[in-house]
PDB file of N, CA and C in Angstrom:
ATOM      1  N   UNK R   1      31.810  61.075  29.404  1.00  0.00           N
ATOM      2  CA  UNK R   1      33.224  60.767  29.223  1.00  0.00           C
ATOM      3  C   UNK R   1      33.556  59.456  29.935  1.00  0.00           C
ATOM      4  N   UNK R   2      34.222  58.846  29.303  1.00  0.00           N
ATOM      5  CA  UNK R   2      34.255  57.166  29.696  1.00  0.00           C
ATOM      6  C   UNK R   2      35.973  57.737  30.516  1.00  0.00           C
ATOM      7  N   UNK R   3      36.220  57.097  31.921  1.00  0.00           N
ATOM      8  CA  UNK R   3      37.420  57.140  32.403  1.00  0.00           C
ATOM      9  C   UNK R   3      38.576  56.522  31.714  1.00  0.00           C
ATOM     10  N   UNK R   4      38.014  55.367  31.273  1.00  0.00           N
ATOM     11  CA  UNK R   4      38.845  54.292  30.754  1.00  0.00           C
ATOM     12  C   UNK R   4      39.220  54.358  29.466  1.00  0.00           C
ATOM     13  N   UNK R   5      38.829  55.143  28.562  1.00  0.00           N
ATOM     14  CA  UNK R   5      39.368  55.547  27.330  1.00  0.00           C
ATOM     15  C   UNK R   5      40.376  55.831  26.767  1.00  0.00           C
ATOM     16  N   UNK R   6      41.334  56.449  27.999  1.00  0.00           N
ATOM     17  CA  UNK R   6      42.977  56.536  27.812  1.00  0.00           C
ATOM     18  C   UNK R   6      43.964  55.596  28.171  1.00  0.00           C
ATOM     19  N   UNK R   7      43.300  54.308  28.522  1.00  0.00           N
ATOM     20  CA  UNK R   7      44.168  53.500  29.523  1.00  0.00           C
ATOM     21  C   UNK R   7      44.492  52.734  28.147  1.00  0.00           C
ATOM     22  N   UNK R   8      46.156  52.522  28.115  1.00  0.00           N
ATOM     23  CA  UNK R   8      46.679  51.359  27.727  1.00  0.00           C
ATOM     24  C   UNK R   8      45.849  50.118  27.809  1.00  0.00           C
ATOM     25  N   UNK R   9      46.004  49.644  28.669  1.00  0.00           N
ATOM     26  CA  UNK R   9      45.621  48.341  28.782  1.00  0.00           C
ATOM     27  C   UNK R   9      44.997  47.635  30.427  1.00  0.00           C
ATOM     28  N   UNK R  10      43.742  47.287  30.566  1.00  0.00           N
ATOM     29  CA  UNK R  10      42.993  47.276  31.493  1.00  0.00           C
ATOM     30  C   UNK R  10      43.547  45.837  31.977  1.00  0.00           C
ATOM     31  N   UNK R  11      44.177  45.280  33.176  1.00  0.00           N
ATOM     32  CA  UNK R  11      44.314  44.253  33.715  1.00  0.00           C
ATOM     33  C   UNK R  11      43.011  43.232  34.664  1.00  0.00           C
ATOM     34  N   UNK R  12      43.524  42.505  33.867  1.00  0.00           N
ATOM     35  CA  UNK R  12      42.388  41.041  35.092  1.00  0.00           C
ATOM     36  C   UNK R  12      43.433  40.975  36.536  1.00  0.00           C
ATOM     37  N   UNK R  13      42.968  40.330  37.488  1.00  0.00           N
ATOM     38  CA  UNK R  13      43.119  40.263  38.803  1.00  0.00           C
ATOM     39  C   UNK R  13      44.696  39.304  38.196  1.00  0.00           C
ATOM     40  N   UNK R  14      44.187  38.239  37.625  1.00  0.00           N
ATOM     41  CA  UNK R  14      45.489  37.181  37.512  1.00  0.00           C
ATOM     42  C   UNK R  14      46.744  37.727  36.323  1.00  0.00           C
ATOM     43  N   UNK R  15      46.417  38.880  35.280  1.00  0.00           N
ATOM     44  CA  UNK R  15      47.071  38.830  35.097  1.00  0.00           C
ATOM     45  C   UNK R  15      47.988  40.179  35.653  1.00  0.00           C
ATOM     46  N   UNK R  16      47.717  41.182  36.463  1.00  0.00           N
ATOM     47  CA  UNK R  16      48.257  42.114  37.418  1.00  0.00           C
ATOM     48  C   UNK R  16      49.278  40.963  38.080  1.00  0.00           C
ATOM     49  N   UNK R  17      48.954  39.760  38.911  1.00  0.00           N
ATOM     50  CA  UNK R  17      49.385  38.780  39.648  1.00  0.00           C
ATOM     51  C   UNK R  17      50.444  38.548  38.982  1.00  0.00           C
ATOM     52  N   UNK R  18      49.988  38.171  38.120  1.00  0.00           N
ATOM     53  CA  UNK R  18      51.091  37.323  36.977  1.00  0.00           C
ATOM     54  C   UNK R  18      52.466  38.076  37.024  1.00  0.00           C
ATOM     55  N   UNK R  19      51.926  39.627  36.423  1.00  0.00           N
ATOM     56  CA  UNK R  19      52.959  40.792  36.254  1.00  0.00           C
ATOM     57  C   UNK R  19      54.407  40.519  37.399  1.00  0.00           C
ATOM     58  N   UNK R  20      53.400  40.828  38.513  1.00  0.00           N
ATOM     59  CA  UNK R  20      54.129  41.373  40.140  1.00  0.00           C
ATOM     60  C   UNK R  20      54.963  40.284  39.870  1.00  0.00           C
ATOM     61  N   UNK R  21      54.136  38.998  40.305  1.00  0.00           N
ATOM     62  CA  UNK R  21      55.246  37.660  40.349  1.00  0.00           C
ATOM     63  C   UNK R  21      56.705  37.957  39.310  1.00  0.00           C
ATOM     64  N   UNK R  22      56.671  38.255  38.421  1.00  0.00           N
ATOM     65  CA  UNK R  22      57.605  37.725  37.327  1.00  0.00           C
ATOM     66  C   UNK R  22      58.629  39.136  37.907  1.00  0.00           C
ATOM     67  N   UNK R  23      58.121  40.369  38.139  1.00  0.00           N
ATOM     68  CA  UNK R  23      59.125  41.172  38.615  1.00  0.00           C
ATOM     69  C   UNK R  23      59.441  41.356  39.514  1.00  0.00           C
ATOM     70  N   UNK R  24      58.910  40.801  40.585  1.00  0.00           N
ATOM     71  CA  UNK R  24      59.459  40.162  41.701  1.00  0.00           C
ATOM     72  C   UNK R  24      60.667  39.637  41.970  1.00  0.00           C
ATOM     73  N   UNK R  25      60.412  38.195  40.958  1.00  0.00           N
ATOM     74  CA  UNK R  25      61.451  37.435  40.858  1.00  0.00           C
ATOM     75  C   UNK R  25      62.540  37.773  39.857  1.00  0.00           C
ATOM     76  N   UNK R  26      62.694  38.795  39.077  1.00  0.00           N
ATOM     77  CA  UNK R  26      63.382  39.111  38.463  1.00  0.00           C
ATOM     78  C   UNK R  26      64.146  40.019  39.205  1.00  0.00           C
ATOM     79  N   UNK R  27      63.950  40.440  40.150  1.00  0.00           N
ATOM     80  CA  UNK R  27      64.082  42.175  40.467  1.00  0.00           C
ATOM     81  C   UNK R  27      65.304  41.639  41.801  1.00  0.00           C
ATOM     82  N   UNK R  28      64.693  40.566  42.189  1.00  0.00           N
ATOM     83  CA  UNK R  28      65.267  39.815  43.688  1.00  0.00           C
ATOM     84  C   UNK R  28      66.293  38.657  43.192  1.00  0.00           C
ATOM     85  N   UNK R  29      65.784  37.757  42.589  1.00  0.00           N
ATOM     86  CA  UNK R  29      66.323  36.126  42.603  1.00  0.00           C
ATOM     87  C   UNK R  29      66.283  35.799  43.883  1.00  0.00           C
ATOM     88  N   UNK R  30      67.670  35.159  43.947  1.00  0.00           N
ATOM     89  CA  UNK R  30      67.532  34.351  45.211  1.00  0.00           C
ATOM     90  C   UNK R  30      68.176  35.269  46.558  1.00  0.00           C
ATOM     91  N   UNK R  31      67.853  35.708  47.395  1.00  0.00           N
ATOM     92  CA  UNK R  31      68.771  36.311  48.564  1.00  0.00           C
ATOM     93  C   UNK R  31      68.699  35.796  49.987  1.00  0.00           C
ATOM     94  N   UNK R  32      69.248  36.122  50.789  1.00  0.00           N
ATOM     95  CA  UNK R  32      69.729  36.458  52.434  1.00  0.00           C
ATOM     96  C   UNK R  32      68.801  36.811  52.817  1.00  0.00           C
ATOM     97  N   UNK R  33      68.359  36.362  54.345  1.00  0.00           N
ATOM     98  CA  UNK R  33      67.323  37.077  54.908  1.00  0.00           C
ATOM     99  C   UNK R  33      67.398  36.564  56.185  1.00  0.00           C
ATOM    100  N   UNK R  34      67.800  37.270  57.366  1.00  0.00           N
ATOM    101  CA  UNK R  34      67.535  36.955  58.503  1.00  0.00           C
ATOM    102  C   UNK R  34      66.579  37.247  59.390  1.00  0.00           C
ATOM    103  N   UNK R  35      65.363  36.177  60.299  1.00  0.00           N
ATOM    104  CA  UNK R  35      64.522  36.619  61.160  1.00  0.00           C
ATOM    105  C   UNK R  35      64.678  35.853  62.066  1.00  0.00           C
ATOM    106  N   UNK R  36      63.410  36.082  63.173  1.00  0.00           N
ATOM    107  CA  UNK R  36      62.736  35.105  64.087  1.00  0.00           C
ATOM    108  C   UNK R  36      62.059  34.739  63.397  1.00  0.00           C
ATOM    109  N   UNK R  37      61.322  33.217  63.567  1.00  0.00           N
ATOM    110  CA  UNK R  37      60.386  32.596  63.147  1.00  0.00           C
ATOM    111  C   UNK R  37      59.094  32.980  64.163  1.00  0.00           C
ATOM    112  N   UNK R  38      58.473  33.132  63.540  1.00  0.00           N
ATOM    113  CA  UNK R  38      56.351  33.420  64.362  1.00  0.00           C
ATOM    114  C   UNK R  38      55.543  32.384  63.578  1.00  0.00           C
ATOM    115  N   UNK R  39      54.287  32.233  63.638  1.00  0.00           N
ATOM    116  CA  UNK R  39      53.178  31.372  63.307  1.00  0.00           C
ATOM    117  C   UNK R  39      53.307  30.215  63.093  1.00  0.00           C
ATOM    118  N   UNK R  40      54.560  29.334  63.304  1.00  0.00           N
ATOM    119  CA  UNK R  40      55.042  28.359  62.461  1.00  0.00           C
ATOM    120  C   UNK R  40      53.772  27.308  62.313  1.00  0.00           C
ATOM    121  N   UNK R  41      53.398  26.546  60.884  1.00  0.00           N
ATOM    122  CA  UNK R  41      52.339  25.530  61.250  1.00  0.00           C
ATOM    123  C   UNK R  41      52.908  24.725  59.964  1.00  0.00           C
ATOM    124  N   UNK R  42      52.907  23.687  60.307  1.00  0.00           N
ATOM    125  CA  UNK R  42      53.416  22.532  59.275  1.00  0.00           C
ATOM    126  C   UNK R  42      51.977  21.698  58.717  1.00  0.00           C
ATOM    127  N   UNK R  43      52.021  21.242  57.507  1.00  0.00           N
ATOM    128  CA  UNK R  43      50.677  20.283  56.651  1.00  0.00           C
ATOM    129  C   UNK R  43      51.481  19.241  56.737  1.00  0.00           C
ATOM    130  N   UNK R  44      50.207  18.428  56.809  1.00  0.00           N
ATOM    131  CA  UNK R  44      50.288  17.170  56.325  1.00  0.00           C
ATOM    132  C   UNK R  44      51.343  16.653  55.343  1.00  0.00           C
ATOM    133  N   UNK R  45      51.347  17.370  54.252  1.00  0.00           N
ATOM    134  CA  UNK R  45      51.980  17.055  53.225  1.00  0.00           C
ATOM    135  C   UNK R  45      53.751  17.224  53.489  1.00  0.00           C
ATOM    136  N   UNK R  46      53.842  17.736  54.885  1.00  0.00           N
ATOM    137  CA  UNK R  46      55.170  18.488  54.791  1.00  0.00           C
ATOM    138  C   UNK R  46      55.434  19.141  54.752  1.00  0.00           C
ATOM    139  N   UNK R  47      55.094  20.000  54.466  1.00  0.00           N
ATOM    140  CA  UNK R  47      55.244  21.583  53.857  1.00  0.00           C
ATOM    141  C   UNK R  47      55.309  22.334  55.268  1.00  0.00           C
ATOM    142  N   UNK R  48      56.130  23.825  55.248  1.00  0.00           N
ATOM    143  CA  UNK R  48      56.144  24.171  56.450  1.00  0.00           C
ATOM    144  C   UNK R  48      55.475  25.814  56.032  1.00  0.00           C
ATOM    145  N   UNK R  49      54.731  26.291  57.080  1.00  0.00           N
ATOM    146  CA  UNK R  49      54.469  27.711  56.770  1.00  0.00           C
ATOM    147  C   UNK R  49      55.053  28.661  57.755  1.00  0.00           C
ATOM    148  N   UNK R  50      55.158  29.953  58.104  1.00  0.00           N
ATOM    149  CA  UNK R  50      56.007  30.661  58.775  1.00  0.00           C
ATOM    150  C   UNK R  50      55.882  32.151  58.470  1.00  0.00           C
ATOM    151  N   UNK R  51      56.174  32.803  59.602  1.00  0.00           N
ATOM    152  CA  UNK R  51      56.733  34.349  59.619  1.00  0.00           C
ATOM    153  C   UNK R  51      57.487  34.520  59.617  1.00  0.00           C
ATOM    154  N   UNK R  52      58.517  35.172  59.105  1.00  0.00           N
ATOM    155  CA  UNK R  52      60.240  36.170  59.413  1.00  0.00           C
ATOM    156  C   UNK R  52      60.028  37.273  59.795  1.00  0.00           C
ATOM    157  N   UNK R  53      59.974  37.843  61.257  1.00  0.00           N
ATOM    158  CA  UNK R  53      60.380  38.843  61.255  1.00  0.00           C
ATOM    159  C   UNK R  53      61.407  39.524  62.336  1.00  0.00           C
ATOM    160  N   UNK R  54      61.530  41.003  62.173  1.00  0.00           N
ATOM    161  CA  UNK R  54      62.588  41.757  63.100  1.00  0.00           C
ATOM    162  C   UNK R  54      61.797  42.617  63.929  1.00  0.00           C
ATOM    163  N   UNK R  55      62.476  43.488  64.481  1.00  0.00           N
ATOM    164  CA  UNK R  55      61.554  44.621  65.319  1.00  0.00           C
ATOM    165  C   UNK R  55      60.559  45.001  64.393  1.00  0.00           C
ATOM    166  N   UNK R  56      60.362  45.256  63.264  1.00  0.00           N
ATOM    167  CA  UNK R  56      59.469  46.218  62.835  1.00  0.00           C
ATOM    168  C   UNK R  56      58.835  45.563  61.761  1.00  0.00           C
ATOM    169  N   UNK R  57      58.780  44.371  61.229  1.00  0.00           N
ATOM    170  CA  UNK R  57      58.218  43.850  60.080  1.00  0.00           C
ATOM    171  C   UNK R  57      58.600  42.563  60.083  1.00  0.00           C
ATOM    172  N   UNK R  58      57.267  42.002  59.039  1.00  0.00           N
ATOM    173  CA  UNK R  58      57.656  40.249  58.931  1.00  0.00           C
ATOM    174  C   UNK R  58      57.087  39.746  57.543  1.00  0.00           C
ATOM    175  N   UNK R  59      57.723  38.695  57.057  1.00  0.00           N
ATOM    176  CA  UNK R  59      57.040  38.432  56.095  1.00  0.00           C
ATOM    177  C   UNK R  59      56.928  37.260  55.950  1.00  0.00           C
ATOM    178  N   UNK R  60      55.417  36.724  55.194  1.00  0.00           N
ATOM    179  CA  UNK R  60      55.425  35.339  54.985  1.00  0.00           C
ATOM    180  C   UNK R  60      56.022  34.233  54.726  1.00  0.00           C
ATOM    181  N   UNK R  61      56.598  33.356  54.587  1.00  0.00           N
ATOM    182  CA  UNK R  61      57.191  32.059  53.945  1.00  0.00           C
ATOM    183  C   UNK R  61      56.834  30.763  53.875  1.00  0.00           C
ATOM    184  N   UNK R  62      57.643  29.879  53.072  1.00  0.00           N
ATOM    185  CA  UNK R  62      57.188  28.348  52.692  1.00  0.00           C
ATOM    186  C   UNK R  62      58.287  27.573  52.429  1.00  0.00           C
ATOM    187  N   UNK R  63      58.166  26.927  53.097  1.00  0.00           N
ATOM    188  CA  UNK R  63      59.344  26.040  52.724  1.00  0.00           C
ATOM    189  C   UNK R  63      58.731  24.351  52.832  1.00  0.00           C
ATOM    190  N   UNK R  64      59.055  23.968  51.445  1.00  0.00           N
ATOM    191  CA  UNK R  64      58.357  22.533  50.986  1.00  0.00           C
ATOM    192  C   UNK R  64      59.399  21.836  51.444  1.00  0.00           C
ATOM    193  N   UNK R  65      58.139  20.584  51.411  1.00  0.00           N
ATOM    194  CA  UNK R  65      58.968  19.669  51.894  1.00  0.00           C
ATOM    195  C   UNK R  65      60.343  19.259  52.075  1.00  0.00           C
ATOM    196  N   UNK R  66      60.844  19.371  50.475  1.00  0.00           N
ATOM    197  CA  UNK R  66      62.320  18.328  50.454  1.00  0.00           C
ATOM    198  C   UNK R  66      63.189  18.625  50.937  1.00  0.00           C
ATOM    199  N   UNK R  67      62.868  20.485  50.889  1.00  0.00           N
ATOM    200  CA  UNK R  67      63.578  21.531  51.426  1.00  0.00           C
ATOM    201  C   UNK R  67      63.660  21.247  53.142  1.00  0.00           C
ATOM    202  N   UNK R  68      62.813  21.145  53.500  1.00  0.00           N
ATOM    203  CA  UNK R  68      62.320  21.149  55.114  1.00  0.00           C
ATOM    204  C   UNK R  68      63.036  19.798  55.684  1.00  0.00           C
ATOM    205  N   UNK R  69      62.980  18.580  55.329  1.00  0.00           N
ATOM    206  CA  UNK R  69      63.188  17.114  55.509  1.00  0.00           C
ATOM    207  C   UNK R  69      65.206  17.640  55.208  1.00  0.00           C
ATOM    208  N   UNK R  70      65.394  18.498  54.555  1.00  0.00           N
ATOM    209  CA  UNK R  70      66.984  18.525  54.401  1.00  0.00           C
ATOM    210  C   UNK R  70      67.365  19.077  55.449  1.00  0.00           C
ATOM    211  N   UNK R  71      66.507  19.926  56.328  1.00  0.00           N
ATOM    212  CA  UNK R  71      67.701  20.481  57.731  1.00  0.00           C
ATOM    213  C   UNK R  71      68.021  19.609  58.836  1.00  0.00           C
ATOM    214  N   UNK R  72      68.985  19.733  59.426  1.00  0.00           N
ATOM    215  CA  UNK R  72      69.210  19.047  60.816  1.00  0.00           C
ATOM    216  C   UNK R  72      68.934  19.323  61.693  1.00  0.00           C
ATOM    217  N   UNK R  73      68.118  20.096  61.692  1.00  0.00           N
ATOM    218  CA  UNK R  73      67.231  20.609  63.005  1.00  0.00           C
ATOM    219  C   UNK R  73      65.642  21.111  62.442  1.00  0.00           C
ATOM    220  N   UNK R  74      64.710  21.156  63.791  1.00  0.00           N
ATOM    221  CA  UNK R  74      63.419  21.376  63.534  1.00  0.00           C
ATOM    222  C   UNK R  74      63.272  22.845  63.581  1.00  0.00           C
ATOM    223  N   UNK R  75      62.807  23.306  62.609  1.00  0.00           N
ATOM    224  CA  UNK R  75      62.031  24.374  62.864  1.00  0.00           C
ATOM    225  C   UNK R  75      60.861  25.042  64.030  1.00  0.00           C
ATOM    226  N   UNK R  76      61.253  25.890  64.390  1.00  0.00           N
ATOM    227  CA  UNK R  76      60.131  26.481  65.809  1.00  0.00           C
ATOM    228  C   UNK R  76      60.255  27.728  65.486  1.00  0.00           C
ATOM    229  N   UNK R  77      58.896  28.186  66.616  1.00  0.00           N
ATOM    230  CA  UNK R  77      58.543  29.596  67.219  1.00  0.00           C
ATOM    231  C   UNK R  77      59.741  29.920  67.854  1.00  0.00           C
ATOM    232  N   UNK R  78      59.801  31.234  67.613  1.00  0.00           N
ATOM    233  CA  UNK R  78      61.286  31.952  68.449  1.00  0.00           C
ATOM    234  C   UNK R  78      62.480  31.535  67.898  1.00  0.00           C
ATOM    235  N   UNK R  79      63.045  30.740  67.192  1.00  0.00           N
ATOM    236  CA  UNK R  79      64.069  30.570  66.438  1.00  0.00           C
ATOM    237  C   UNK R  79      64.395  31.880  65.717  1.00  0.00           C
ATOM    238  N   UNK R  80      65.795  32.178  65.862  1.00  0.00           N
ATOM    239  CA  UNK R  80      66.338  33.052  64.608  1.00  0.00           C
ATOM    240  C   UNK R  80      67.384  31.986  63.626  1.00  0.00           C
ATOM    241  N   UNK R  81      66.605  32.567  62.782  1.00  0.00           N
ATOM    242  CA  UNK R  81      67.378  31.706  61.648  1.00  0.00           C
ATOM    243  C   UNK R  81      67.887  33.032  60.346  1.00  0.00           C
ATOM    244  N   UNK R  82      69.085  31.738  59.504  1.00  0.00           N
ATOM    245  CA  UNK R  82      69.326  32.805  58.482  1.00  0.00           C
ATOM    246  C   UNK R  82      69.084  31.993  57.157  1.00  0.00           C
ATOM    247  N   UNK R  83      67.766  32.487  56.380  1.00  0.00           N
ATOM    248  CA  UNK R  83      67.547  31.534  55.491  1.00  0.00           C
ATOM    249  C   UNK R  83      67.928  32.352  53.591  1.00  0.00           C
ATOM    250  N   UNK R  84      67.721  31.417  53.263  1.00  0.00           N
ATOM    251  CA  UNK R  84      68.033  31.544  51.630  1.00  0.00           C
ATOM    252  C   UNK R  84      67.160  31.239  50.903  1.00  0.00           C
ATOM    253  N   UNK R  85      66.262  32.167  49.767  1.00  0.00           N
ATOM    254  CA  UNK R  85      65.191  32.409  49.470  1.00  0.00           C
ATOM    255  C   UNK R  85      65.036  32.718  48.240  1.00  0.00           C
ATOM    256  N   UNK R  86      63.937  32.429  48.094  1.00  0.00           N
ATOM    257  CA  UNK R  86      62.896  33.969  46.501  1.00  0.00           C
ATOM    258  C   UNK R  86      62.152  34.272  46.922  1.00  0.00           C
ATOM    259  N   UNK R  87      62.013  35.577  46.650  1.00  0.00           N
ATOM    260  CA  UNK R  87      60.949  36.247  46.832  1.00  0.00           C
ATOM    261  C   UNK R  87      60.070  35.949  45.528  1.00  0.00           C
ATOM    262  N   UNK R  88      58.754  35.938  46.121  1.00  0.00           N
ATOM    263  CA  UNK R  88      57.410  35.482  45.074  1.00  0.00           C
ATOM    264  C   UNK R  88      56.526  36.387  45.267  1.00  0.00           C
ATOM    265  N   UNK R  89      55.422  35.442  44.468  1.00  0.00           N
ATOM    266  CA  UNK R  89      54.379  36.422  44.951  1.00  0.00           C
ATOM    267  C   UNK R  89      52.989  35.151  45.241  1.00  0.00           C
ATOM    268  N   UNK R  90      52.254  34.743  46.203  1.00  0.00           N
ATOM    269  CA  UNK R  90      51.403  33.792  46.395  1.00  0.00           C
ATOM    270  C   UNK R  90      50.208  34.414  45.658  1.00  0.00           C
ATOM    271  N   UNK R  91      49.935  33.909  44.314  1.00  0.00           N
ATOM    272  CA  UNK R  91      49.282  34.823  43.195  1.00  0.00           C
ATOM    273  C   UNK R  91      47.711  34.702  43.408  1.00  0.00           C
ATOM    274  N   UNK R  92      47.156  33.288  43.782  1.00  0.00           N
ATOM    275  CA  UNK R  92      45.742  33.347  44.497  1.00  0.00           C
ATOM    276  C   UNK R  92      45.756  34.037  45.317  1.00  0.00           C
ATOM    277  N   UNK R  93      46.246  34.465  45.972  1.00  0.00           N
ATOM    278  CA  UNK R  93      46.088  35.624  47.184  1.00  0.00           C
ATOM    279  C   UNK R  93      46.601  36.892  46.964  1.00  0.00           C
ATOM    280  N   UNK R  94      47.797  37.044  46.161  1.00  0.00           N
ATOM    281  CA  UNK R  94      47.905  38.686  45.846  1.00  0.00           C
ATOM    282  C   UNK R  94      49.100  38.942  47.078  1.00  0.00           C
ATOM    283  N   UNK R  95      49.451  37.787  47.388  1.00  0.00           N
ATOM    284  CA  UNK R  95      50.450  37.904  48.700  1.00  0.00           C
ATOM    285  C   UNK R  95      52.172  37.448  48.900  1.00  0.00           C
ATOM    286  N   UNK R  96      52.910  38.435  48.522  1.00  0.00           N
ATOM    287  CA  UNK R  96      54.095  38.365  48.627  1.00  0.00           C
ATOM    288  C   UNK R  96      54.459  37.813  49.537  1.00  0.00           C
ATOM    289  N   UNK R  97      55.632  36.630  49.772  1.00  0.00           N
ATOM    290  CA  UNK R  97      56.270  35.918  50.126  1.00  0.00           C
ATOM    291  C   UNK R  97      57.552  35.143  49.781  1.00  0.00           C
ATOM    292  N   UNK R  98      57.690  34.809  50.792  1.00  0.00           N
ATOM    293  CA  UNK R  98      59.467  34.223  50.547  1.00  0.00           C
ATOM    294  C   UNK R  98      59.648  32.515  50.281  1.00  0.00           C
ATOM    295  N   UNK R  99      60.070  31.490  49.427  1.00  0.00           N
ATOM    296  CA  UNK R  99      59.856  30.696  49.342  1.00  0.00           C
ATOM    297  C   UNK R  99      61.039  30.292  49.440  1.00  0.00           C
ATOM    298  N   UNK R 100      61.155  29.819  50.911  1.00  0.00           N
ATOM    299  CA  UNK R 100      62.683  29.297  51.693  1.00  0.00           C
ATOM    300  C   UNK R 100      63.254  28.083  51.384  1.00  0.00           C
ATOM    301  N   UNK R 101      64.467  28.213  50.779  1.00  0.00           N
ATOM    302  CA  UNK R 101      65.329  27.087  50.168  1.00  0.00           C
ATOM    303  C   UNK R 101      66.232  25.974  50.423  1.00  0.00           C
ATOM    304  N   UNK R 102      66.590  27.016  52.131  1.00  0.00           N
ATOM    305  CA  UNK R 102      67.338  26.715  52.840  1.00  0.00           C
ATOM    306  C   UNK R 102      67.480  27.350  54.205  1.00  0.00           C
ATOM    307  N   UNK R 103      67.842  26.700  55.378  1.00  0.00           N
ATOM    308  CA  UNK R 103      68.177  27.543  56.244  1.00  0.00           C
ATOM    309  C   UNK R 103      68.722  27.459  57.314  1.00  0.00           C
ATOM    310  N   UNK R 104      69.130  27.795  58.435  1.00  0.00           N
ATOM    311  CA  UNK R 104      70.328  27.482  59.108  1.00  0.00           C
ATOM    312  C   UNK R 104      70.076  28.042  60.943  1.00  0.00           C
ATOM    313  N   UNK R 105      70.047  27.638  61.361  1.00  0.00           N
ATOM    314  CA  UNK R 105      69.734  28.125  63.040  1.00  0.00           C
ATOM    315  C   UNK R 105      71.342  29.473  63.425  1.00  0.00           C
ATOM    316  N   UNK R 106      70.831  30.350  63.842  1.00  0.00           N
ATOM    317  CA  UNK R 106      71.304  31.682  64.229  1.00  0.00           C
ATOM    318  C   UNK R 106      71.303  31.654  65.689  1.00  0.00           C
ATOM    319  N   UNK R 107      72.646  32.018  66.419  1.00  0.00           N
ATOM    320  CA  UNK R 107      72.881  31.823  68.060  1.00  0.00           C
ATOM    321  C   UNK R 107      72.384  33.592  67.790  1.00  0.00           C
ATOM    322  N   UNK R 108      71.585  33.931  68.993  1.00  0.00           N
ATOM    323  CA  UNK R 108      71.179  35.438  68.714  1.00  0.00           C
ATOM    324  C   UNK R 108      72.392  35.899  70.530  1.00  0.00           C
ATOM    325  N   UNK R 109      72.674  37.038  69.958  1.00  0.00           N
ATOM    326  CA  UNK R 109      73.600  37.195  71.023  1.00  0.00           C
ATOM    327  C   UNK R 109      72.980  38.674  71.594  1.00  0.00           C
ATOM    328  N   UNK R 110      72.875  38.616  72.655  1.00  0.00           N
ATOM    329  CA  UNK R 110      71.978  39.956  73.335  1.00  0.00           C
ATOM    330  C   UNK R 110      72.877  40.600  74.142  1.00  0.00           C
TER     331      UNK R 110
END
């Protein structure tokens, strides 16, 4: 008995990827998201990479260049910020993330 005999339709790696991405971004658009910043490491090219997270979770992000070169302040470790986003999906990797549009420095009040 072959397992696979009842399956609809058998997916490749990219196009599962493909799937997630598109309902991802359908499911989200653009939203709100407030964190601390962790890992921060900037390329060459500009581009900035980053963690968001809170007590209990974090998630990846990117924020390109033109985007990055538009704030009035630098991005760092330990910053809370409140940024404006899509959620994606980084499809060579299979790795959900936030691709930051905008964002704004947060006074954190303790």
């Amino acid at each position: 008995m072959d397992p696979f005999e009842n399956q609809e339709h058998i997916y490749s790696i990219s196009e599962l990827n493909d799937e997630v991405a598109s309902t991802l971004t359908e499911a989200f658009g653009v939203i709100w998201v407030e964190g601390e910043i962790s890992n921060l490491m900037r390329s060459a090219a500009g581009h900035v990479y980053f963690s968001l997270k809170d007590e209990s979770a974090s998630v990846r992000c990117a924020m390109f260049r033109m985007q990055n070169q538009s704030l009035d302040f630098e991005l760092r470790d330990g910053m809370q910020i409140l940024a404006r986003a899509k959620v994606g999906l980084y499809k060579q990797r299979g790795e959900f993330q936030l691709i930051v549009e905008y964002a704004e420095e947060r006074v954190r009040v303790y």
